[in-house]
mmCIF file of C-alpha atoms and ligand atoms in Angstrom:
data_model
loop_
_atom_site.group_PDB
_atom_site.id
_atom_site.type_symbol
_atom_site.label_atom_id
_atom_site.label_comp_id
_atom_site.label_asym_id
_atom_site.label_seq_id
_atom_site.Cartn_x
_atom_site.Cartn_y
_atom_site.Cartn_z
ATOM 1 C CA UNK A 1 12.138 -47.544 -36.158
ATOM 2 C CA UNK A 2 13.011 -45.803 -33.373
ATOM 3 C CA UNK A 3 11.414 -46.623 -29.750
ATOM 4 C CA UNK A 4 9.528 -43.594 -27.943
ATOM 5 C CA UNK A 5 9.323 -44.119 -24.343
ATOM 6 C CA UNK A 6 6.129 -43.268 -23.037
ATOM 7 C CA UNK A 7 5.627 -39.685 -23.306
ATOM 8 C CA UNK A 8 9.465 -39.182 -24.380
ATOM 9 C CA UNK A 9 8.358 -37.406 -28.012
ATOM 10 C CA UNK A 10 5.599 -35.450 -26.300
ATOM 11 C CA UNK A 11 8.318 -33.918 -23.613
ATOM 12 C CA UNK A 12 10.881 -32.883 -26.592
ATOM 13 C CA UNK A 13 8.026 -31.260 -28.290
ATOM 14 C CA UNK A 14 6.997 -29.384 -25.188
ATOM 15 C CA UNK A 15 10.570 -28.123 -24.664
ATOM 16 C CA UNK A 16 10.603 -27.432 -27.762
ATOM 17 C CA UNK A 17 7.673 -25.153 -27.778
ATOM 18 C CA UNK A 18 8.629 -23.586 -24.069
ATOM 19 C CA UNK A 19 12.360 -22.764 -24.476
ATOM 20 C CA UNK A 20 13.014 -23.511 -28.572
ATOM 21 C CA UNK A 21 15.259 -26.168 -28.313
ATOM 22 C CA UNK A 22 15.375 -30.091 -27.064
ATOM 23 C CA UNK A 23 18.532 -32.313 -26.790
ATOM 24 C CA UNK A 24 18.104 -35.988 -27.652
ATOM 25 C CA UNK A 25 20.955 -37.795 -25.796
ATOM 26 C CA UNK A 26 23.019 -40.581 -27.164
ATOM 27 C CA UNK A 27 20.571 -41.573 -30.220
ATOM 28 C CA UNK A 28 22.748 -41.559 -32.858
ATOM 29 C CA UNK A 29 24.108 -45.247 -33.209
ATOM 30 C CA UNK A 30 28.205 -45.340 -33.057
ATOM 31 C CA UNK A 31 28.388 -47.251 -36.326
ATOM 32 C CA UNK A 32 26.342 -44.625 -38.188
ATOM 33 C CA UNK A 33 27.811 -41.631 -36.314
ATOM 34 C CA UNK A 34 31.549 -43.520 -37.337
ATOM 35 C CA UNK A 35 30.580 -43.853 -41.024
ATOM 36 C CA UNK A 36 29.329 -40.454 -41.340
ATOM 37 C CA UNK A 37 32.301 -38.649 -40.135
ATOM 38 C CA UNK A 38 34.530 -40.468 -41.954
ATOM 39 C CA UNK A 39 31.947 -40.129 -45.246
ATOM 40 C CA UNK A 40 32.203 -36.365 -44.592
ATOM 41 C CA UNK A 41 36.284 -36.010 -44.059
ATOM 42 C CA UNK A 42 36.342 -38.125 -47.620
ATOM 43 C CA UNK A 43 33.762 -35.288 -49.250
ATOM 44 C CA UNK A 44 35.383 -32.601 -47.974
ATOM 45 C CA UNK A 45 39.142 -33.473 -48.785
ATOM 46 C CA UNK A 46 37.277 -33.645 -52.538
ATOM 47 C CA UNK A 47 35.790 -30.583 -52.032
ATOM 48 C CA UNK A 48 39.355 -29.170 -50.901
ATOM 49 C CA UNK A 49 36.863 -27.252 -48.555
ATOM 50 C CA UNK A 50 38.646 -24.380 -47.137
ATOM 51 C CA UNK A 51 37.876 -22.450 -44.187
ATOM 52 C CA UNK A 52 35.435 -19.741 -43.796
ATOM 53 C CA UNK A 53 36.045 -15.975 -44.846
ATOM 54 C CA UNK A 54 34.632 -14.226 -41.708
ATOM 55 C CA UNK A 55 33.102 -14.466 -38.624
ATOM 56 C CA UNK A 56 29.888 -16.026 -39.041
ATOM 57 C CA UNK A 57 31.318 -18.896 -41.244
ATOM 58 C CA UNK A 58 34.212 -18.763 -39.240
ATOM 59 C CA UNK A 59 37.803 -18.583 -39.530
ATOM 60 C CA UNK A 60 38.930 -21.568 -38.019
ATOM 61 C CA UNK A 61 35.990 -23.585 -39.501
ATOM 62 C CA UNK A 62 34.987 -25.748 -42.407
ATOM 63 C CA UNK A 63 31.657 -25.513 -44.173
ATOM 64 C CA UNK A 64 30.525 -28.269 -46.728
ATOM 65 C CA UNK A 65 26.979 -27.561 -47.656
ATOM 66 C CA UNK A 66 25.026 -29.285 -50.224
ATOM 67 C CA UNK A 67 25.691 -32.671 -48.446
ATOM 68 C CA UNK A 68 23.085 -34.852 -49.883
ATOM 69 C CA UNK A 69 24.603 -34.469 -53.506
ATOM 70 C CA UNK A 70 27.965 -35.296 -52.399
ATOM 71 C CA UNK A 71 26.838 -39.081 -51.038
ATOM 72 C CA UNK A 72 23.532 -40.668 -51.140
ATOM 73 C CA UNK A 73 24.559 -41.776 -47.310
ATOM 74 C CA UNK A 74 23.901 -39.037 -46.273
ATOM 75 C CA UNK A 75 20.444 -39.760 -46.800
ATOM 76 C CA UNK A 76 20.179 -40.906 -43.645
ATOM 77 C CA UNK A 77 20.185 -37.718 -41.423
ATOM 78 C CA UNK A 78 17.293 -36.170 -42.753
ATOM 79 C CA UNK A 79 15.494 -39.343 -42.666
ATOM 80 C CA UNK A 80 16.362 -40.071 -39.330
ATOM 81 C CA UNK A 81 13.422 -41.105 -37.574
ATOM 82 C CA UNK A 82 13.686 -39.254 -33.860
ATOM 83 C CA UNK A 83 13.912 -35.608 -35.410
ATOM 84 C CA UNK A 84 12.349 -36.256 -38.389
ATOM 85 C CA UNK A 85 9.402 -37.020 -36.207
ATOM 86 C CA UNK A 86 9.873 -34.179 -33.943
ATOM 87 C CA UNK A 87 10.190 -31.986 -36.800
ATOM 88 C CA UNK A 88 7.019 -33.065 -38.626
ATOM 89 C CA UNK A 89 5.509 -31.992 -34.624
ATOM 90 C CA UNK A 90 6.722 -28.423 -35.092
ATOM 91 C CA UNK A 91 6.236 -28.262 -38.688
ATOM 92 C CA UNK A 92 3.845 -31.004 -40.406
ATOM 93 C CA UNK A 93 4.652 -33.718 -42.598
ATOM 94 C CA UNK A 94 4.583 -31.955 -45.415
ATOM 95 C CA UNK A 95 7.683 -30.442 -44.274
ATOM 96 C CA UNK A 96 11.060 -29.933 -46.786
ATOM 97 C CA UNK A 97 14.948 -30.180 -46.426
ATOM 98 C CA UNK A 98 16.089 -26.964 -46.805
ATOM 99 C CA UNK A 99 19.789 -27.472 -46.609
ATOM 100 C CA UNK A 100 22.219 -30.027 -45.131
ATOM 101 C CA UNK A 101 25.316 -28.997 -44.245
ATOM 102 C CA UNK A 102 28.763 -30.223 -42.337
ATOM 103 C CA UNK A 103 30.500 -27.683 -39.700
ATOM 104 C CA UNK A 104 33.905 -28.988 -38.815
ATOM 105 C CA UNK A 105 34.760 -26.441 -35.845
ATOM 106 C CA UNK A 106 38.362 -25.933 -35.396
ATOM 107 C CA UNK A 107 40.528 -25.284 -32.848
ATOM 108 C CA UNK A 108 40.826 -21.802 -32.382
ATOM 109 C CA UNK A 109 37.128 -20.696 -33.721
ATOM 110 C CA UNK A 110 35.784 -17.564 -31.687
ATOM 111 C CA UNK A 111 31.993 -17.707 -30.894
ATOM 112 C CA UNK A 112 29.791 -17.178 -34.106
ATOM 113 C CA UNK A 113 27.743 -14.281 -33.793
ATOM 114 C CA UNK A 114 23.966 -14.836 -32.224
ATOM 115 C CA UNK A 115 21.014 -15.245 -35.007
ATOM 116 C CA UNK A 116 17.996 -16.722 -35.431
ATOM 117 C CA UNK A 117 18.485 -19.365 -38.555
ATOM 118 C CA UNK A 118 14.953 -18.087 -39.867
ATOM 119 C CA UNK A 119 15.928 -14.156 -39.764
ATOM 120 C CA UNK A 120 16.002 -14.012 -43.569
ATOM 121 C CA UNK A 121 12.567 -14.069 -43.752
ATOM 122 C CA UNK A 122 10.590 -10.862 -42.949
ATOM 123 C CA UNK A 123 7.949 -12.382 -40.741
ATOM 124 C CA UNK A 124 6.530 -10.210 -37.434
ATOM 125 C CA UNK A 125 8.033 -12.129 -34.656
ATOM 126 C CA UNK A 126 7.498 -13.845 -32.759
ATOM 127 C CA UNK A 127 5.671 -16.540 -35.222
ATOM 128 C CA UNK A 128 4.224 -20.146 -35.960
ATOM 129 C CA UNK A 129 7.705 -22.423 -36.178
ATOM 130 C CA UNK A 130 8.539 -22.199 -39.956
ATOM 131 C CA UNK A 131 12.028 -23.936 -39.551
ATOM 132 C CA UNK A 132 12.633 -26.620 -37.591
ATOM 133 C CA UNK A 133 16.652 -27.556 -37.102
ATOM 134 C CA UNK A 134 18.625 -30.491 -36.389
ATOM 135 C CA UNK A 135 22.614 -30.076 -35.326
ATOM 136 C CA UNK A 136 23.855 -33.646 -34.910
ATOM 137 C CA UNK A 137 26.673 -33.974 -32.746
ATOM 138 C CA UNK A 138 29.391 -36.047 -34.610
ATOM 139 C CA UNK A 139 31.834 -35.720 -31.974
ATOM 140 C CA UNK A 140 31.285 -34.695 -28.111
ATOM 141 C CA UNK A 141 30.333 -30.961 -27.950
ATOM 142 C CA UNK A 142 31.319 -29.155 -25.121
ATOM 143 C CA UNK A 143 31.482 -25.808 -23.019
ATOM 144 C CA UNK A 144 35.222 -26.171 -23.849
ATOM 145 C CA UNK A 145 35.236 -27.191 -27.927
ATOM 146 C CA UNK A 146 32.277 -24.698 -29.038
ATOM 147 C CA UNK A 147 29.241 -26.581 -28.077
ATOM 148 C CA UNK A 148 26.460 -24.156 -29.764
ATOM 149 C CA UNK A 149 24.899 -21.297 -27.503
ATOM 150 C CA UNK A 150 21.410 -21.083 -27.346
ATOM 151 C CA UNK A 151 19.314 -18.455 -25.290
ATOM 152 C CA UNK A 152 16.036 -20.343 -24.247
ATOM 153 C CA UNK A 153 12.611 -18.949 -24.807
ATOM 154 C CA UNK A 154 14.591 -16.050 -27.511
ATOM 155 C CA UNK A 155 12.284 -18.083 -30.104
ATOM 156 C CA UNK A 156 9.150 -16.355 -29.031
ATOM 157 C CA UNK A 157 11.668 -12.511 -29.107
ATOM 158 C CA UNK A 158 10.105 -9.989 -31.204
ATOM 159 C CA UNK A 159 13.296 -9.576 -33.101
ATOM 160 C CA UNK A 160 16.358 -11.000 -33.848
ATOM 161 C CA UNK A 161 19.764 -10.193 -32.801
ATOM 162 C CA UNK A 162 21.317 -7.531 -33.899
ATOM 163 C CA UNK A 163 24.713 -7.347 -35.622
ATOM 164 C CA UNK A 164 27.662 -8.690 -33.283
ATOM 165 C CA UNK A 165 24.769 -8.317 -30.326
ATOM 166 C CA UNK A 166 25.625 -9.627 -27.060
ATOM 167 C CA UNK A 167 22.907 -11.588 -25.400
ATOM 168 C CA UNK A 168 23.484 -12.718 -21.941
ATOM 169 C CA UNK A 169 21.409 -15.985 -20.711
ATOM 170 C CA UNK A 170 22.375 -18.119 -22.860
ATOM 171 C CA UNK A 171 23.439 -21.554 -22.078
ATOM 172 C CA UNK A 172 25.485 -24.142 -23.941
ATOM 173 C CA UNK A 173 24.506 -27.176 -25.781
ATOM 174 C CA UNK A 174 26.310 -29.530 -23.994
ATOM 175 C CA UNK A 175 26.080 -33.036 -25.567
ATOM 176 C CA UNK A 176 28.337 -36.535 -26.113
ATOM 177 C CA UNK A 177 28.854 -37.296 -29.406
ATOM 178 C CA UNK A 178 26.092 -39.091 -30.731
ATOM 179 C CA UNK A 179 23.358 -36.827 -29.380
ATOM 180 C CA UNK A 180 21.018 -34.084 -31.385
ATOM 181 C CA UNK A 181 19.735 -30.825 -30.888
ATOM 182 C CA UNK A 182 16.425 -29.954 -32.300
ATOM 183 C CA UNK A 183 15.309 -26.599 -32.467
ATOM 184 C CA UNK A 184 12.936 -23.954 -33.445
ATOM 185 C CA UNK A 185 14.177 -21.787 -36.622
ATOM 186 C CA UNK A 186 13.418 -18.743 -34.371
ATOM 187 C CA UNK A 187 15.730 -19.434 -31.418
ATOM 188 C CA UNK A 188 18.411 -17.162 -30.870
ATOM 189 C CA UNK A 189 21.788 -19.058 -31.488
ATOM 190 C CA UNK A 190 25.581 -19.718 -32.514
ATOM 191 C CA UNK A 191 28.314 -21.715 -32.369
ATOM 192 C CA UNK A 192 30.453 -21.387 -29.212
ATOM 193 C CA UNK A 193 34.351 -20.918 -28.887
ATOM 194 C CA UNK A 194 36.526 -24.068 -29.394
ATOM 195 C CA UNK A 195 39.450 -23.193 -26.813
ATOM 196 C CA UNK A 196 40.164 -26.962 -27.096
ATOM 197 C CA UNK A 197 42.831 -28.229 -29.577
ATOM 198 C CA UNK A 198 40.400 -30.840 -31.245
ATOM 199 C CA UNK A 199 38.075 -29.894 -33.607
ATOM 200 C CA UNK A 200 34.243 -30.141 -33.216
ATOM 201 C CA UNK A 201 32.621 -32.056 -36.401
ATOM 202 C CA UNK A 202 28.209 -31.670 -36.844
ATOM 203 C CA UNK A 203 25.883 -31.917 -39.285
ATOM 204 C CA UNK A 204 23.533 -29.445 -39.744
ATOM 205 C CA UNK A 205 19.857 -30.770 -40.834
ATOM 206 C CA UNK A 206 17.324 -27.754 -41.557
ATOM 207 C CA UNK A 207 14.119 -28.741 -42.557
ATOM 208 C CA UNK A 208 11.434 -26.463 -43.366
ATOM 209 C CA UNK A 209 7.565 -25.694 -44.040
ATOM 210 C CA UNK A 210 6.417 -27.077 -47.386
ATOM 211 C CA UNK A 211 5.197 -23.841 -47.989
ATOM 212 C CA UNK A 212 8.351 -21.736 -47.503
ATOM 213 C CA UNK A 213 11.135 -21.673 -49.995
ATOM 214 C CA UNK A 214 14.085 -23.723 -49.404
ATOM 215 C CA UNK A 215 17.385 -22.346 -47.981
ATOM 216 C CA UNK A 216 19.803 -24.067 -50.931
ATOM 217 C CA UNK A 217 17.943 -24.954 -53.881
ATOM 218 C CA UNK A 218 17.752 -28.637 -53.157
ATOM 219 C CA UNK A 219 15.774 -29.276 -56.717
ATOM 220 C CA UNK A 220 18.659 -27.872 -58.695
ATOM 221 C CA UNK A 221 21.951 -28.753 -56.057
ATOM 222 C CA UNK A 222 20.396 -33.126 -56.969
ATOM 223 C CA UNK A 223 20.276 -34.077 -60.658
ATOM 224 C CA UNK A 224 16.675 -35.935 -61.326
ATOM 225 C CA UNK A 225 18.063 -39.423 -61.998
ATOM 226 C CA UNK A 226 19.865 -38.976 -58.553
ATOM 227 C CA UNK A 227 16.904 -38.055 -56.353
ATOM 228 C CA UNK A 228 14.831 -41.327 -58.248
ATOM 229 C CA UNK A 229 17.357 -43.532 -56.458
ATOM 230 C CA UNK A 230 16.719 -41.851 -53.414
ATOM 231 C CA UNK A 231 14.705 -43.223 -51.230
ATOM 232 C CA UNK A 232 10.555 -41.887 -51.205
ATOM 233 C CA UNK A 233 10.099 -39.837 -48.059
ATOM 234 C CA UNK A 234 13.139 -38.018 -49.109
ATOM 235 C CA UNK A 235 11.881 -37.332 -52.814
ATOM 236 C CA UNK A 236 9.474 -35.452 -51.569
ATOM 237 C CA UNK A 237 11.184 -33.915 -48.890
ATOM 238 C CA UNK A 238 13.497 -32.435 -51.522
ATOM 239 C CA UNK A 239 10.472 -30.833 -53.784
ATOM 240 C CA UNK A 240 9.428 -33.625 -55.502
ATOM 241 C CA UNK A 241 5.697 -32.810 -54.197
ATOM 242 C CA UNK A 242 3.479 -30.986 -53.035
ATOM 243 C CA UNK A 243 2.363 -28.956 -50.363
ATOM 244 C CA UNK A 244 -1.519 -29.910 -49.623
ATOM 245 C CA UNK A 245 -1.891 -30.754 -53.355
ATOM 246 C CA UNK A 246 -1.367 -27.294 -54.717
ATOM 247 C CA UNK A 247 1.837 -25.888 -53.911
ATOM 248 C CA UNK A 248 4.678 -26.711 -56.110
ATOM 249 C CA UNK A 249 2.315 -28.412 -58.835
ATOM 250 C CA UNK A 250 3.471 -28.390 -62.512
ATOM 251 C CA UNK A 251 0.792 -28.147 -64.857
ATOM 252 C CA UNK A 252 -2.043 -29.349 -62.297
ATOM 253 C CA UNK A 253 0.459 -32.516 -61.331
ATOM 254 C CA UNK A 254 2.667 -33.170 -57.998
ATOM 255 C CA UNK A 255 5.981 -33.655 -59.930
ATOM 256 C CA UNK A 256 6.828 -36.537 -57.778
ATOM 257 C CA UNK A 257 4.681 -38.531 -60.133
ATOM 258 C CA UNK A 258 7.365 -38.051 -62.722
ATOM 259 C CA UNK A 259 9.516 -40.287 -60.739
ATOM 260 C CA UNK A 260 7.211 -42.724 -59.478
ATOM 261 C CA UNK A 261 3.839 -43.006 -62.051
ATOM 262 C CA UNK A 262 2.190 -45.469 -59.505
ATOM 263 C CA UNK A 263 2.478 -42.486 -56.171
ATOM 264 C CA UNK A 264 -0.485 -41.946 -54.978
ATOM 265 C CA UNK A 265 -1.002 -37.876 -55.273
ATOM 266 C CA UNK A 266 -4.536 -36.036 -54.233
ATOM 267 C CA UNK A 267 -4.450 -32.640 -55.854
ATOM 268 C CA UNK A 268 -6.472 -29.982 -54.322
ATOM 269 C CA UNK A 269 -8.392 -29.903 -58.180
ATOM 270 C CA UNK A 270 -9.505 -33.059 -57.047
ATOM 271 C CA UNK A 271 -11.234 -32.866 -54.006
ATOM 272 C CA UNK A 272 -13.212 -29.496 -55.100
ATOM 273 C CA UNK A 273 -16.496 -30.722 -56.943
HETATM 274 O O1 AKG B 1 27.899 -24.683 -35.191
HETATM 275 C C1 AKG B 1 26.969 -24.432 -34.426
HETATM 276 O O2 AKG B 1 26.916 -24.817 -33.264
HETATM 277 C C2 AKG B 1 25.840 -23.561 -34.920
HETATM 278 C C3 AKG B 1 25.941 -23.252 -36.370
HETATM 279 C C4 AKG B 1 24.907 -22.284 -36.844
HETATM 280 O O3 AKG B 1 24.026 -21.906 -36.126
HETATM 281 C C5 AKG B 1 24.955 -21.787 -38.214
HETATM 282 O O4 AKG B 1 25.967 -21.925 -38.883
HETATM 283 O O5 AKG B 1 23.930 -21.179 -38.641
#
């Protein structure tokens, strides 16, 4: 369980809701930040995952999305308490994964082009946060090896970027390995230019509204027998619930009873009498 200081969740909240975006510093143990990185080098030399076809995946970059099916380790980033916890602040705890995915950031990579990760959805902006993001750094990110670009207070913008818009007033998420940014779906973003000749490894956590559909299709990228092994929280985190007992219900019934008979589930049925 992670240790709050006085007031410490209440300030990254704050920021969060006053410029879109909060860095936690240094939370990320060594030993897991170690295992992960070398649990994703292992996937992805599976995978043979090649580098992306154009400029928003990026050229000199490697993408392996769909993490969570690949090793049940990876569990552990979604789960992790400090953002989960600041993401059930700017969502609520009924809150889903929408997609996990690993960016390993070559040398070479040109800036990604500025977006808001939530633009897919037609919403009026500026709106309530429907997306709430977590980009762990695996390695140190820097102004030199693409830290990501964020422009603060772009969450509460009326619109998002335009194609290959330039946005000035942006500053850089600069971070040692082992830290996380957390940010608002909304914010105006991108990966920054790795001039360096190392590459810059993250994990990409995006968790969403339990009332929004999910950006990969966690309940068919997990097979069921692999998601009962899982551990709870994250059962229902990947659909296996639902949504103040209504949304998501099959046949009157939270489906996350099918993997555990004994979970307690209130459906909205219920409580009208
Ligand atoms: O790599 C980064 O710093 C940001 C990545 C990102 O925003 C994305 O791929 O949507």
């Amino acid at each position: 369980m992670h240790e709050w200081a006085p007031g410490e969740r209440e300030r990254h909240l704050a920021e969060i809701d006053e410029q879109g975006f909060t860095i936690l510093e240094g939370v990320v143990p060594d030993d897991l930040r170690l295992d992960l990185t070398e649990r994703i080098d292992r996937a992805m030399a599976e995978a043979g995952t090649g580098l992306g076809t154009n400029v928003f995946l990026g050229r000199h970059t490697r993408r392996l999305f769909n993490l969570l099916a690949r090793d049940p380790a990876f569990a552990r980033v979604p789960l992790f308490e400090p953002t989960l916890s600041l993401a059930e602040g700017v969502l609520d705890e009924g809150l889903l994964l929408s997609s996990l995915t690993a960016i390993s950031m070559g040398p070479g990579q040109e800036p990604q082009p500025f977006h808001a990760d939530d633009g897919s959805i037609g919403l009026p902006r500026p709106h309530l946060p429907i997306t709430c993001l977590a980009i762990w750094a695996l390695t140190d990110f820097t102004a030199e090896n693409g830290g990501t670009r964020i422009v603060p207070g772009s969450h509460r913008y009326d619109h998002i970027p335009g194609k290959g818009e330039v946005t000035d007033g942006w500053v850089q998420a600069e971070m040692p390995a082992g830290s996380v940014l957390v940010y608002d779906g909304s914010v105006w973003h991108g990966g920054g230019e790795n001039a360096t000749d190392e590459r810059r490894l993250g994990i990409v956590s995006n968790l969403c509204a339990g009332w929004i559909r999910q950006e990969e299709n966690q309940l068919l990228a997990l097979d069921r027998a692999y998601v009962a092994q899982l551990p709870p929280r994250l059962q229902r985190m990947v659909g296996y619930s639902v949504y103040r007992g209504l949304m998501g219900h099959v046949d009157q019934t939270d489906p996350g009873t099918w993997l555990d008979p004994e979970r307690p589930s209130e459906m909205v049925w219920d409580r009208i009498r």
